[in-house]
Amino acid sequence: MPFDYLIVGAGFAGSVLAERLARVADKRVLLIDKRSHIGGNAYDHYDESGVQVHRYGPHIFHTNAREVFDYLSRFTEWRPYEHRVRGVVEGQEYPFPINRDTLNQLYGLELDEAGAAAFFERVREPRDPVRTSEDVVLNSVGRDLYEKFFLHYTRKQWGLDPSELKAGVAARIPVRTDTDDRYFTDTFQAMPQHGYTRMFEAMLDHPNIRVELGVDFEDVRRRGTFAHTVYTGPIDAYFAHCHGRLPYRSLRFEHEHLPDTLRYQSVGTVNYPNDHAYTRITEFKHLTGQQHAGTSIVREYPQADGDPYYPVPRTENELLFKRYEAMAEKESGVTFVGRLAQYRYYNMDQVAAAALVAARRLLG
Ligand code: FAD
Ligand code: UDP
């Protein structure tokens, strides 16, 4: 069948758009992905031992946007889940983000809420303006906590010093004077009951949507033109890197199954800011609630080369992105949306929201 739209990338951005265009506007959509599966980086599956894992690292759904939550709820039921993380410093595990318990355990104190606030006030190094991720952390918790929890993790994750990254990176992490040890405080926090992949399958289950996997845009683009294209891959690749390469940070995922182990660690994710080449270990059964005699974990090793996972928020990169964005605006018949195409450090819900906006715009 002839198609009205070509959509490149079957992650959140591409799948939401395919669903909207097909279901709301009765458009015929060809959705391609160069990978062998749908779901983009949120793809999950059962490993060889039958434990549900996320191939591209832990994906925890959280949002304050009711519209996004309601929209996705058409395609999945949910399992309530609030993510907890602990950070290992000098061999001990502490609640992370830093809260009052972190302070009390780390320094052998018995601070109450006002005491914790006074503590941060005493140790913080005020910065004005707050431009970099180093500024953010020093300005709120001071040097010792910065060096114990943030400095080396950030160097490992990005290959950059926090002073070389924009404020928004470290600003993702709150600082608390109470004892709330949840990683997120959003209104809606839940995991798709049967996994992300099943949710994507339900979204794409429509006679107007044809999904072709293992297909690279470069091959399709040579074959002919579509009246409209939605592109969700790296924006610099679309333009053949004509202004130079946009940096994206990559990761290597080391998955491991541990037989006859009900629990490997106390919470979903344990961060290792100062030890090891990996940044964190996630144990999936915490996230999914699956019952199994064994357990499966993943370690994340940051690296410069490989699949693009993170835009790198630095001023110089954003300026380079602007040059590509200016080209994108002139490219008629193409919509650029998603974490790689918009070069924004988006969470899943933000990508879904951006795709819903793009769908509305396309459909007038
Ligand atoms: P992607 O999921 O990257 O999809 C883009 C797709 O385009 C890919 O499948 C790719 O193969 C395809 N593609 C690219 N180029 C081409 C081409 N030339 N031809 C064909 N196909 C192409 N967000 C959260 O909200 N909570 C979390 O806990 C969370 N954890 C994360 C952990 C890690 C390790 C990472 C890397 C990200 C995490 N995220 C999390 C962010 C989340 O993954 C993204 O926001 C979201 O998946 C982005 O969706 P997208 O559709 O924009 O991009
Ligand atoms: N970060 C840190 N120490 C930690 C956790 C996070 O320094 O223990 C910093 C680091 O720079 C990281 C950023 O905060 O890249 C954002 O962390 P988040 O957990 O949101 O990263 P993501 O899940 O997106 O990889």
Short mmCIF file of N, CA and C and ligand atoms in Angstrom, two decimals, residues 8-15 32-35 37-42 56-62 172 184 196 215-218 231-234 237 251 253 280 300 308-310 337-341 345-351, ligand 1:
data_model
loop_
_atom_site.label_atom_id
_atom_site.label_comp_id
_atom_site.label_asym_id
_atom_site.label_seq_id
_atom_site.Cartn_x
_atom_site.Cartn_y
_atom_site.Cartn_z
N VAL A 8 10.86 7.21 10.99
CA VAL A 8 12.16 6.58 11.21
C VAL A 8 12.41 6.47 12.71
N GLY A 9 12.41 5.24 13.22
CA GLY A 9 12.67 5.00 14.64
C GLY A 9 11.39 4.59 15.35
N ALA A 10 11.41 3.39 15.96
CA ALA A 10 10.21 2.85 16.61
C ALA A 10 10.27 2.95 18.12
N GLY A 11 10.94 3.98 18.62
CA GLY A 11 10.96 4.25 20.06
C GLY A 11 9.72 5.03 20.47
N PHE A 12 9.79 5.70 21.62
CA PHE A 12 8.63 6.46 22.09
C PHE A 12 8.19 7.49 21.06
N ALA A 13 9.14 8.24 20.51
CA ALA A 13 8.78 9.33 19.59
C ALA A 13 8.07 8.77 18.36
N GLY A 14 8.71 7.81 17.70
CA GLY A 14 8.16 7.27 16.47
C GLY A 14 6.87 6.49 16.68
N SER A 15 6.79 5.75 17.78
CA SER A 15 5.60 4.91 17.98
C SER A 15 4.38 5.75 18.35
N ILE A 32 9.88 2.42 10.33
CA ILE A 32 11.08 1.58 10.21
C ILE A 32 11.99 1.77 11.40
N ASP A 33 12.77 0.75 11.70
CA ASP A 33 13.85 0.88 12.69
C ASP A 33 15.00 0.00 12.25
N LYS A 34 16.21 0.51 12.43
CA LYS A 34 17.35 -0.30 12.00
C LYS A 34 17.62 -1.44 12.97
N ARG A 35 17.09 -1.34 14.17
CA ARG A 35 17.22 -2.45 15.11
C ARG A 35 16.22 -3.56 14.74
N HIS A 37 13.97 -4.77 16.67
CA HIS A 37 12.82 -4.74 17.58
C HIS A 37 12.25 -3.33 17.65
N ILE A 38 11.01 -3.25 18.16
CA ILE A 38 10.39 -1.96 18.42
C ILE A 38 10.74 -1.50 19.84
N GLY A 39 10.32 -0.27 20.20
CA GLY A 39 10.49 0.19 21.58
C GLY A 39 11.70 1.09 21.81
N GLY A 40 12.60 1.17 20.82
CA GLY A 40 13.79 2.01 21.01
C GLY A 40 14.55 1.60 22.25
N ASN A 41 15.02 2.57 22.98
CA ASN A 41 15.83 2.26 24.17
C ASN A 41 14.99 1.76 25.34
N ALA A 42 13.68 1.82 25.21
CA ALA A 42 12.83 1.32 26.29
C ALA A 42 12.50 -0.17 26.09
N TYR A 56 18.56 -1.96 27.17
CA TYR A 56 19.37 -0.73 27.13
C TYR A 56 19.37 0.00 28.46
N GLY A 57 19.40 -0.74 29.55
CA GLY A 57 19.50 -0.12 30.86
C GLY A 57 18.14 0.16 31.47
N PRO A 58 18.12 0.45 32.77
CA PRO A 58 16.87 0.53 33.53
C PRO A 58 15.98 1.68 33.07
N HIS A 59 14.73 1.37 32.79
CA HIS A 59 13.76 2.40 32.38
C HIS A 59 12.60 2.42 33.36
N ILE A 60 12.52 3.50 34.12
CA ILE A 60 11.48 3.65 35.13
C ILE A 60 10.56 4.77 34.69
N PHE A 61 9.28 4.45 34.59
CA PHE A 61 8.35 5.47 34.09
C PHE A 61 7.87 6.35 35.24
N HIS A 62 7.98 7.66 35.03
CA HIS A 62 7.50 8.63 36.02
C HIS A 62 7.13 9.91 35.29
N ARG A 172 19.02 17.37 37.81
CA ARG A 172 18.05 16.28 37.79
C ARG A 172 17.93 15.64 39.18
N PHE A 184 12.33 9.49 42.46
CA PHE A 184 11.44 10.46 41.81
C PHE A 184 10.28 10.79 42.74
N TYR A 196 7.40 -2.76 28.58
CA TYR A 196 7.31 -1.70 27.57
C TYR A 196 7.02 -2.27 26.18
N VAL A 215 15.75 -2.12 9.13
CA VAL A 215 15.77 -1.27 7.93
C VAL A 215 16.35 0.09 8.30
N ASP A 216 17.43 0.46 7.59
CA ASP A 216 18.07 1.75 7.86
C ASP A 216 17.47 2.83 6.96
N PHE A 217 17.25 4.00 7.54
CA PHE A 217 16.72 5.14 6.79
C PHE A 217 17.56 5.43 5.54
N GLU A 218 18.86 5.25 5.64
CA GLU A 218 19.73 5.57 4.50
C GLU A 218 19.33 4.76 3.25
N TYR A 231 11.39 11.93 11.58
CA TYR A 231 12.73 11.39 11.83
C TYR A 231 13.07 11.50 13.31
N THR A 232 13.38 10.35 13.94
CA THR A 232 13.66 10.37 15.39
C THR A 232 15.08 9.91 15.72
N GLY A 233 15.93 9.79 14.71
CA GLY A 233 17.32 9.40 14.95
C GLY A 233 18.17 10.62 15.25
N PRO A 234 19.49 10.44 15.33
CA PRO A 234 20.39 11.58 15.59
C PRO A 234 20.31 12.61 14.47
N ALA A 237 23.19 12.91 11.90
CA ALA A 237 23.27 11.82 10.90
C ALA A 237 22.35 12.11 9.72
N LEU A 251 26.94 3.88 26.07
CA LEU A 251 27.11 2.97 27.20
C LEU A 251 27.32 1.57 26.65
N PHE A 253 26.34 -2.20 28.02
CA PHE A 253 25.53 -2.85 29.06
C PHE A 253 26.03 -4.27 29.28
N ARG A 280 26.61 2.07 37.67
CA ARG A 280 25.54 1.57 38.54
C ARG A 280 25.16 0.16 38.16
N GLU A 300 26.28 -0.70 33.91
CA GLU A 300 26.40 0.29 32.83
C GLU A 300 27.82 0.87 32.78
N PRO A 308 24.24 5.94 20.11
CA PRO A 308 24.06 7.21 20.82
C PRO A 308 22.93 7.10 21.85
N TYR A 309 23.23 7.36 23.12
CA TYR A 309 22.20 7.26 24.17
C TYR A 309 21.85 8.60 24.81
N TYR A 310 22.87 9.43 25.02
CA TYR A 310 22.63 10.70 25.71
C TYR A 310 23.14 11.86 24.87
N VAL A 337 11.74 14.79 15.83
CA VAL A 337 11.23 14.70 17.20
C VAL A 337 11.91 13.56 17.95
N GLY A 338 12.14 13.79 19.27
CA GLY A 338 12.73 12.75 20.11
C GLY A 338 14.05 13.18 20.71
N ARG A 339 14.57 12.33 21.55
CA ARG A 339 15.77 12.65 22.34
C ARG A 339 17.01 12.87 21.46
N LEU A 340 17.13 12.10 20.38
CA LEU A 340 18.31 12.21 19.52
C LEU A 340 18.11 13.29 18.47
N ALA A 341 16.88 13.44 17.99
CA ALA A 341 16.61 14.41 16.93
C ALA A 341 16.51 15.84 17.48
N TYR A 345 18.01 16.16 26.71
CA TYR A 345 18.12 15.11 27.72
C TYR A 345 16.72 14.80 28.26
N TYR A 346 15.90 14.22 27.37
CA TYR A 346 14.50 13.96 27.67
C TYR A 346 14.32 12.62 28.39
N ASN A 347 13.40 12.57 29.34
CA ASN A 347 12.91 11.30 29.86
C ASN A 347 11.81 10.79 28.92
N MET A 348 11.39 9.54 29.17
CA MET A 348 10.38 8.94 28.27
C MET A 348 9.11 9.77 28.19
N ASP A 349 8.65 10.25 29.33
CA ASP A 349 7.37 11.00 29.32
C ASP A 349 7.51 12.29 28.53
N GLN A 350 8.69 12.89 28.57
CA GLN A 350 8.90 14.14 27.82
C GLN A 350 8.93 13.87 26.32
N VAL A 351 9.47 12.72 25.94
CA VAL A 351 9.46 12.35 24.52
C VAL A 351 8.02 12.09 24.07
P1 FAD B 1 15.02 6.12 20.99
O1 FAD B 1 14.38 5.26 22.01
O2 FAD B 1 16.51 6.20 20.96
O3 FAD B 1 14.49 5.61 19.57
C1 FAD B 1 15.08 6.05 18.37
C2 FAD B 1 15.05 4.86 17.41
O4 FAD B 1 15.47 5.32 16.12
C3 FAD B 1 16.01 3.76 17.81
O5 FAD B 1 15.30 2.54 18.00
C4 FAD B 1 16.99 3.68 16.66
O6 FAD B 1 17.39 2.35 16.35
C5 FAD B 1 16.20 4.28 15.51
N1 FAD B 1 17.05 4.86 14.48
C6 FAD B 1 18.00 5.81 14.62
N2 FAD B 1 18.57 6.08 13.43
C7 FAD B 1 17.95 5.29 12.52
C8 FAD B 1 18.10 5.10 11.11
N3 FAD B 1 19.01 5.80 10.39
N4 FAD B 1 17.31 4.20 10.48
C9 FAD B 1 16.40 3.48 11.19
N5 FAD B 1 16.22 3.62 12.52
C10 FAD B 1 16.99 4.51 13.17
N6 FAD B 1 13.73 7.77 30.66
C11 FAD B 1 12.83 7.71 31.68
O7 FAD B 1 11.78 8.36 31.61
N7 FAD B 1 13.06 6.95 32.80
C12 FAD B 1 14.20 6.20 32.94
O8 FAD B 1 14.39 5.51 33.95
C13 FAD B 1 15.15 6.24 31.88
N8 FAD B 1 16.30 5.53 31.97
C14 FAD B 1 17.18 5.56 30.95
C15 FAD B 1 18.35 4.79 31.07
C16 FAD B 1 19.28 4.77 30.04
C17 FAD B 1 20.53 3.94 30.19
C18 FAD B 1 19.04 5.55 28.86
C19 FAD B 1 20.05 5.54 27.75
C20 FAD B 1 17.91 6.32 28.75
C21 FAD B 1 16.96 6.33 29.78
N9 FAD B 1 15.78 7.07 29.69
C22 FAD B 1 14.88 7.04 30.73
C23 FAD B 1 15.50 7.92 28.51
C24 FAD B 1 14.66 7.17 27.45
O9 FAD B 1 15.39 6.07 26.98
C25 FAD B 1 14.37 8.14 26.30
O10 FAD B 1 13.78 9.33 26.74
C26 FAD B 1 13.43 7.54 25.24
O11 FAD B 1 13.57 6.15 25.09
C27 FAD B 1 13.73 8.23 23.93
O12 FAD B 1 12.81 7.84 22.93
P2 FAD B 1 13.09 8.28 21.43
O13 FAD B 1 12.02 7.68 20.61
O14 FAD B 1 13.33 9.74 21.35
O15 FAD B 1 14.51 7.62 21.05
#
